[in-house]
Amino acid sequence: MQQTWLLACLTASFAAGAVHNANPESSEDEKLVVTGSLIKKADNSGPSPILSLTSEDLARLGHTNLYDALVSLTAQTGSLLEGDQFPNGFTSAAQAINLRGFGPGRTLVLVNGQRLALNPTPYQSESNFFNFATIPTVAIERVDVLTDGASAIYGSDAIAGVINVILREEFDSHEFTVTYGDTLRGGGESKKLTGGNSFRSGDALLTLGYQWEKREPIFAQDRVWLGEIEPDIIPTSIALFDFSQNEYVLPNAQACDPHPSQPVVTNVGEFCTSGIYREDSLRNKRETFSLFSYAEKEAGMGKWFANLVYWNSDTQARNFPLFWSGYFVDNTDTITHFAAREFSAAETGSQDKIFDESSYSLIGGFEGMAQHFDYRVTLAFSNYDSLRTNPLFYESAINNFFTQPEDVFERYQPADFTDVMGRSVSDSRSNSTTLSYWMSGEGFSVNNEASEYALIFEWNSSDYRIDIDETSANFGWYNFGGSSGRGDRDRLALGLEWLMPVIRNGAMGDLDLTLALRWDDYRDDSNVGSATTWKSALQWKPIEDLSVSLVHSTSFRAPDQHYLFADTTLYFINVIDIEQCMSALNDYAECRNNPEYIEEIGTVWWGSTDLVEEEGSTQTIGLLYRFSDNLKFSFDYYDIELKNQVGLQLESQYLLWEAQCNR
């Protein structure tokens, strides 16, 4: 069981309410569905804590995209090991959010209240997640961030919170914006074109928008302090150890020549170093193009509507250089030398990872009013395709590349690696289809005031597939594994929410009770079956501008599809061999972080259909006081608990258990 206690924040919002409750004040006649509730309301002043950023807020605060704004929120407390600013990863072209530190897959992301296809390539080679790069900034009306559990409203994944992106429906006028940016120290030049327009004709509306962005990479060599040679921290580029002499073979000046592309090549005692990591990306090269549209047509007591969003991205990432290490033996199978060798791109040719990705989503339906309730029927379909290629050494070929120990000091050309190198391929895709029916209206009276209810029915079908090249499937690349899998899932859900005005008293203020109940039934090969979640919330308003809330909710997460259906997966990681260290030192305190006993190991895992759902609960106490439209004070206390969390066991834990069992 993992339990996380989260105390969040005294927050005050200045400067025209850049972060505030989601919607501006609206009249009773302009009720709408707000994030965190199914009930149609006149405003978003419900018991659940919600932050909101409009498109104007993004521009005013200097955020160039939605992702930059979200990672700046106080709720974004979890580390991100892959993504836009972390080029060395399986999903380094994506933008992931990790609210509360529970992992990207435990924050539910919606677009106009609908689930879309997730990034099919799993985060950290484990679980699927939503890629915020697929939503162009020009298409955003606002984004609502619900910062507590909401499975009773939205179902699975809403453990750490819900992020609901509301798309723009109409431009006030034709818009066209050109943005140019550059860095003072070199690299990172960016260009961006955005625009759109809306067209009205009688009772019909059509909105079209577009966004194109191109940015150049930033390499370590663009920052002087990262490109300089620092022997104490820069790894070796070439090293050769002679066991017969029990010493390193010291390279001469000519031995350091294999790095012709580097302006500085230095012989540092036992090895050559050239600052080869100067070639690494600090930020990836990327070019993206997006289109979006919205259309509506009034029909009687309602309207037809449709949203379309298309996104395409080409990304290049350059990180750790290709390398090889191994042993040389003589004709008696006696080890004579150990060698370690890194290769520059000037020797091998391009070492860039290439990410070619695209996605599209279509959300359409009919929204109308009956005599006693409002209703909406929605069909949402989305697709995500991702193609990743990566230059690598064939394991058997690179192990036979050097015939003599001194060959590691030679200078090579790309032609020398024609039969030694290839490109691994990961071709992945995911789909999601959702059909939903929602209705909201007034129910029985409490204290001479009508209660309000909402009902939702959902059907969802989702699938994913990751295909890899034959060499990856057979684990034939040097120091590189493979991750593939495929699976599908159907889900039925039924939810009910009811708001009751418990107290309406001039002296005591207003007290509302909200109850929500949801049932989700999963049709896949897991052991989830069905899950039921509920929520209860009290909101007291002694005066109009002061609100005190108490919320308790349960949450769950169905096992990630890749955890269920992954094929045998191999990856490599550096760990400390605790057993070996303790055999020498017999002191765990000295072994726990001892770098002398670090080893690289290959780890294998595969999916399991025996998994059950994760279960959680959230308790929230909130206080909100509105000084003015431009200044609000809020205090929220969270207690979030998650049980049966699914994840890969840390490799270091196995090595610790080994050491403990042997003592």
Short mmCIF file of N, CA, C and O in Angstrom, two decimals, residues 487-551:
data_model
loop_
_atom_site.label_atom_id
_atom_site.label_comp_id
_atom_site.label_asym_id
_atom_site.label_seq_id
_atom_site.Cartn_x
_atom_site.Cartn_y
_atom_site.Cartn_z
N GLY A 487 -3.55 -4.97 -27.33
CA GLY A 487 -4.70 -5.38 -26.55
C GLY A 487 -5.86 -4.44 -26.78
O GLY A 487 -5.71 -3.36 -27.37
N ASP A 488 -7.04 -4.83 -26.33
CA ASP A 488 -8.22 -3.99 -26.46
C ASP A 488 -9.08 -4.13 -25.22
O ASP A 488 -8.94 -5.07 -24.44
N ARG A 489 -10.00 -3.17 -25.07
CA ARG A 489 -10.84 -3.12 -23.87
C ARG A 489 -12.15 -2.41 -24.21
O ARG A 489 -12.16 -1.40 -24.91
N ASP A 490 -13.26 -2.96 -23.71
CA ASP A 490 -14.57 -2.31 -23.77
C ASP A 490 -15.01 -1.98 -22.36
O ASP A 490 -14.68 -2.70 -21.40
N ARG A 491 -15.76 -0.88 -22.23
CA ARG A 491 -16.21 -0.44 -20.91
C ARG A 491 -17.61 0.12 -21.01
O ARG A 491 -17.94 0.87 -21.93
N LEU A 492 -18.45 -0.26 -20.05
CA LEU A 492 -19.77 0.33 -19.87
C LEU A 492 -19.80 1.05 -18.53
O LEU A 492 -19.23 0.56 -17.55
N ALA A 493 -20.46 2.21 -18.48
CA ALA A 493 -20.50 2.97 -17.23
C ALA A 493 -21.85 3.65 -17.09
O ALA A 493 -22.46 4.09 -18.07
N LEU A 494 -22.29 3.76 -15.83
CA LEU A 494 -23.52 4.45 -15.49
C LEU A 494 -23.26 5.29 -14.25
O LEU A 494 -22.74 4.78 -13.24
N GLY A 495 -23.57 6.58 -14.30
CA GLY A 495 -23.29 7.47 -13.18
C GLY A 495 -24.47 8.37 -12.85
O GLY A 495 -25.24 8.76 -13.73
N LEU A 496 -24.60 8.71 -11.56
CA LEU A 496 -25.67 9.58 -11.08
C LEU A 496 -25.10 10.56 -10.08
O LEU A 496 -24.31 10.19 -9.20
N GLU A 497 -25.47 11.82 -10.21
CA GLU A 497 -25.06 12.86 -9.26
C GLU A 497 -26.29 13.65 -8.84
O GLU A 497 -27.16 13.96 -9.66
N TRP A 498 -26.37 13.98 -7.53
CA TRP A 498 -27.53 14.70 -7.01
C TRP A 498 -27.06 15.80 -6.07
O TRP A 498 -26.22 15.57 -5.21
N LEU A 499 -27.59 17.00 -6.25
CA LEU A 499 -27.27 18.14 -5.39
C LEU A 499 -28.53 18.54 -4.65
O LEU A 499 -29.56 18.83 -5.29
N MET A 500 -28.45 18.60 -3.30
CA MET A 500 -29.61 18.92 -2.48
C MET A 500 -29.32 20.15 -1.62
O MET A 500 -28.31 20.19 -0.91
N PRO A 501 -30.19 21.15 -1.67
CA PRO A 501 -30.04 22.35 -0.82
C PRO A 501 -30.50 22.06 0.60
O PRO A 501 -31.68 22.19 0.93
N VAL A 502 -29.58 21.67 1.46
CA VAL A 502 -29.93 21.23 2.82
C VAL A 502 -30.41 22.40 3.67
O VAL A 502 -31.41 22.30 4.40
N ILE A 503 -29.73 23.54 3.61
CA ILE A 503 -30.09 24.70 4.42
C ILE A 503 -30.15 25.92 3.53
O ILE A 503 -29.24 26.18 2.73
N ARG A 504 -31.20 26.68 3.68
CA ARG A 504 -31.31 27.99 3.05
C ARG A 504 -31.81 28.94 4.13
O ARG A 504 -32.99 29.04 4.41
N ASN A 505 -30.86 29.60 4.78
CA ASN A 505 -31.19 30.42 5.94
C ASN A 505 -30.35 31.68 5.90
O ASN A 505 -29.11 31.62 5.77
N GLY A 506 -31.00 32.83 6.03
CA GLY A 506 -30.28 34.08 5.97
C GLY A 506 -29.22 34.23 7.04
O GLY A 506 -28.17 34.80 6.80
N ALA A 507 -29.46 33.69 8.23
CA ALA A 507 -28.51 33.81 9.33
C ALA A 507 -27.37 32.81 9.21
O ALA A 507 -26.21 33.12 9.48
N MET A 508 -27.69 31.58 8.80
CA MET A 508 -26.68 30.51 8.74
C MET A 508 -26.05 30.38 7.37
O MET A 508 -25.06 29.68 7.19
N GLY A 509 -26.62 31.01 6.39
CA GLY A 509 -26.08 30.88 5.04
C GLY A 509 -26.68 29.69 4.31
O GLY A 509 -27.74 29.17 4.68
N ASP A 510 -26.00 29.23 3.29
CA ASP A 510 -26.46 28.11 2.46
C ASP A 510 -25.57 26.90 2.68
O ASP A 510 -24.34 27.01 2.76
N LEU A 511 -26.21 25.71 2.76
CA LEU A 511 -25.48 24.45 2.89
C LEU A 511 -26.01 23.49 1.84
O LEU A 511 -27.21 23.18 1.81
N ASP A 512 -25.12 23.01 0.98
CA ASP A 512 -25.49 22.07 -0.08
C ASP A 512 -24.81 20.73 0.16
O ASP A 512 -23.64 20.67 0.59
N LEU A 513 -25.52 19.67 -0.16
CA LEU A 513 -24.99 18.30 -0.10
C LEU A 513 -25.02 17.72 -1.51
O LEU A 513 -26.07 17.73 -2.17
N THR A 514 -23.88 17.24 -1.96
CA THR A 514 -23.78 16.60 -3.27
C THR A 514 -23.38 15.15 -3.09
O THR A 514 -22.40 14.85 -2.39
N LEU A 515 -24.11 14.25 -3.72
CA LEU A 515 -23.82 12.82 -3.70
C LEU A 515 -23.65 12.34 -5.13
O LEU A 515 -24.39 12.75 -6.03
N ALA A 516 -22.67 11.48 -5.35
CA ALA A 516 -22.42 10.93 -6.68
C ALA A 516 -22.09 9.45 -6.56
O ALA A 516 -21.42 9.02 -5.61
N LEU A 517 -22.56 8.68 -7.51
CA LEU A 517 -22.32 7.24 -7.54
C LEU A 517 -22.10 6.83 -8.99
O LEU A 517 -22.83 7.26 -9.88
N ARG A 518 -21.08 5.98 -9.22
CA ARG A 518 -20.78 5.55 -10.59
C ARG A 518 -20.39 4.07 -10.59
O ARG A 518 -19.69 3.60 -9.68
N TRP A 519 -20.84 3.38 -11.62
CA TRP A 519 -20.52 1.95 -11.81
C TRP A 519 -19.86 1.79 -13.17
O TRP A 519 -20.38 2.23 -14.19
N ASP A 520 -18.67 1.19 -13.19
CA ASP A 520 -17.93 0.92 -14.42
C ASP A 520 -17.74 -0.59 -14.57
O ASP A 520 -17.29 -1.26 -13.62
N ASP A 521 -18.06 -1.10 -15.73
CA ASP A 521 -17.92 -2.53 -16.01
C ASP A 521 -16.92 -2.70 -17.16
O ASP A 521 -17.12 -2.14 -18.24
N TYR A 522 -15.87 -3.46 -16.91
CA TYR A 522 -14.79 -3.62 -17.89
C TYR A 522 -14.88 -4.98 -18.56
O TYR A 522 -15.03 -6.01 -17.91
N ARG A 523 -14.76 -4.94 -19.90
CA ARG A 523 -14.77 -6.16 -20.69
C ARG A 523 -13.40 -6.31 -21.34
O ARG A 523 -13.17 -5.86 -22.45
N ASP A 524 -12.48 -6.92 -20.62
CA ASP A 524 -11.16 -7.23 -21.16
C ASP A 524 -10.66 -8.49 -20.48
O ASP A 524 -11.44 -9.19 -19.82
N ASP A 525 -9.38 -8.79 -20.61
CA ASP A 525 -8.85 -10.03 -20.06
C ASP A 525 -8.30 -9.87 -18.65
O ASP A 525 -7.64 -10.77 -18.14
N SER A 526 -8.57 -8.72 -18.03
CA SER A 526 -8.07 -8.51 -16.67
C SER A 526 -9.07 -9.06 -15.66
O SER A 526 -10.15 -9.55 -16.01
N ASN A 527 -8.72 -8.95 -14.39
CA ASN A 527 -9.60 -9.41 -13.30
C ASN A 527 -10.36 -8.25 -12.66
O ASN A 527 -10.78 -8.35 -11.52
N VAL A 528 -10.55 -7.17 -13.40
CA VAL A 528 -11.26 -6.02 -12.83
C VAL A 528 -12.74 -6.31 -12.72
O VAL A 528 -13.37 -6.12 -11.68
N GLY A 529 -13.35 -6.78 -13.81
CA GLY A 529 -14.80 -6.98 -13.78
C GLY A 529 -15.49 -5.63 -13.74
O GLY A 529 -15.60 -4.93 -14.73
N SER A 530 -15.97 -5.24 -12.57
CA SER A 530 -16.63 -3.95 -12.41
C SER A 530 -16.09 -3.24 -11.18
O SER A 530 -15.51 -3.86 -10.28
N ALA A 531 -16.28 -1.92 -11.15
CA ALA A 531 -15.84 -1.11 -10.03
C ALA A 531 -16.90 -0.06 -9.74
O ALA A 531 -17.48 0.53 -10.66
N THR A 532 -17.18 0.17 -8.46
CA THR A 532 -18.15 1.17 -8.03
C THR A 532 -17.45 2.22 -7.17
O THR A 532 -16.70 1.88 -6.26
N THR A 533 -17.67 3.47 -7.50
CA THR A 533 -17.07 4.58 -6.74
C THR A 533 -18.17 5.56 -6.34
O THR A 533 -19.22 5.64 -6.98
N TRP A 534 -17.91 6.31 -5.27
CA TRP A 534 -18.90 7.25 -4.78
C TRP A 534 -18.21 8.50 -4.24
O TRP A 534 -17.00 8.50 -3.98
N LYS A 535 -19.03 9.54 -4.07
CA LYS A 535 -18.52 10.82 -3.59
C LYS A 535 -19.60 11.51 -2.78
O LYS A 535 -20.78 11.47 -3.13
N SER A 536 -19.19 12.15 -1.69
CA SER A 536 -20.10 13.00 -0.92
C SER A 536 -19.37 14.31 -0.63
O SER A 536 -18.17 14.31 -0.32
N ALA A 537 -20.11 15.41 -0.74
CA ALA A 537 -19.49 16.73 -0.57
C ALA A 537 -20.46 17.67 0.11
O ALA A 537 -21.64 17.73 -0.24
N LEU A 538 -19.96 18.40 1.09
CA LEU A 538 -20.72 19.45 1.75
C LEU A 538 -20.07 20.79 1.44
O LEU A 538 -18.84 20.93 1.53
N GLN A 539 -20.89 21.75 1.09
CA GLN A 539 -20.39 23.10 0.83
C GLN A 539 -21.25 24.10 1.60
O GLN A 539 -22.47 24.16 1.41
N TRP A 540 -20.57 24.87 2.46
CA TRP A 540 -21.26 25.86 3.29
C TRP A 540 -20.81 27.25 2.86
O TRP A 540 -19.62 27.54 2.79
N LYS A 541 -21.80 28.11 2.60
CA LYS A 541 -21.54 29.51 2.25
C LYS A 541 -22.22 30.40 3.28
O LYS A 541 -23.40 30.75 3.12
N PRO A 542 -21.51 30.77 4.34
CA PRO A 542 -22.13 31.66 5.33
C PRO A 542 -22.44 33.04 4.75
O PRO A 542 -23.40 33.68 5.14
N ILE A 543 -21.60 33.47 3.81
CA ILE A 543 -21.85 34.70 3.05
C ILE A 543 -21.51 34.41 1.59
O ILE A 543 -20.89 33.40 1.27
N GLU A 544 -21.88 35.29 0.72
CA GLU A 544 -21.73 35.03 -0.71
C GLU A 544 -20.28 34.81 -1.12
O GLU A 544 -19.97 33.97 -1.97
N ASP A 545 -19.34 35.54 -0.50
CA ASP A 545 -17.95 35.50 -0.94
C ASP A 545 -17.09 34.51 -0.16
O ASP A 545 -15.89 34.41 -0.40
N LEU A 546 -17.67 33.77 0.79
CA LEU A 546 -16.91 32.81 1.59
C LEU A 546 -17.51 31.43 1.42
O LEU A 546 -18.72 31.24 1.53
N SER A 547 -16.65 30.45 1.16
CA SER A 547 -17.10 29.07 0.96
C SER A 547 -16.19 28.13 1.71
O SER A 547 -14.96 28.24 1.65
N VAL A 548 -16.79 27.17 2.45
CA VAL A 548 -16.06 26.12 3.16
C VAL A 548 -16.58 24.77 2.65
O VAL A 548 -17.79 24.55 2.61
N SER A 549 -15.67 23.87 2.25
CA SER A 549 -16.07 22.61 1.63
C SER A 549 -15.41 21.43 2.32
O SER A 549 -14.25 21.50 2.75
N LEU A 550 -16.16 20.33 2.41
CA LEU A 550 -15.66 19.04 2.88
C LEU A 550 -16.03 18.00 1.82
O LEU A 550 -17.20 17.87 1.45
N VAL A 551 -15.05 17.25 1.33
CA VAL A 551 -15.29 16.29 0.26
C VAL A 551 -14.63 14.97 0.62
O VAL A 551 -13.46 14.94 1.05
#
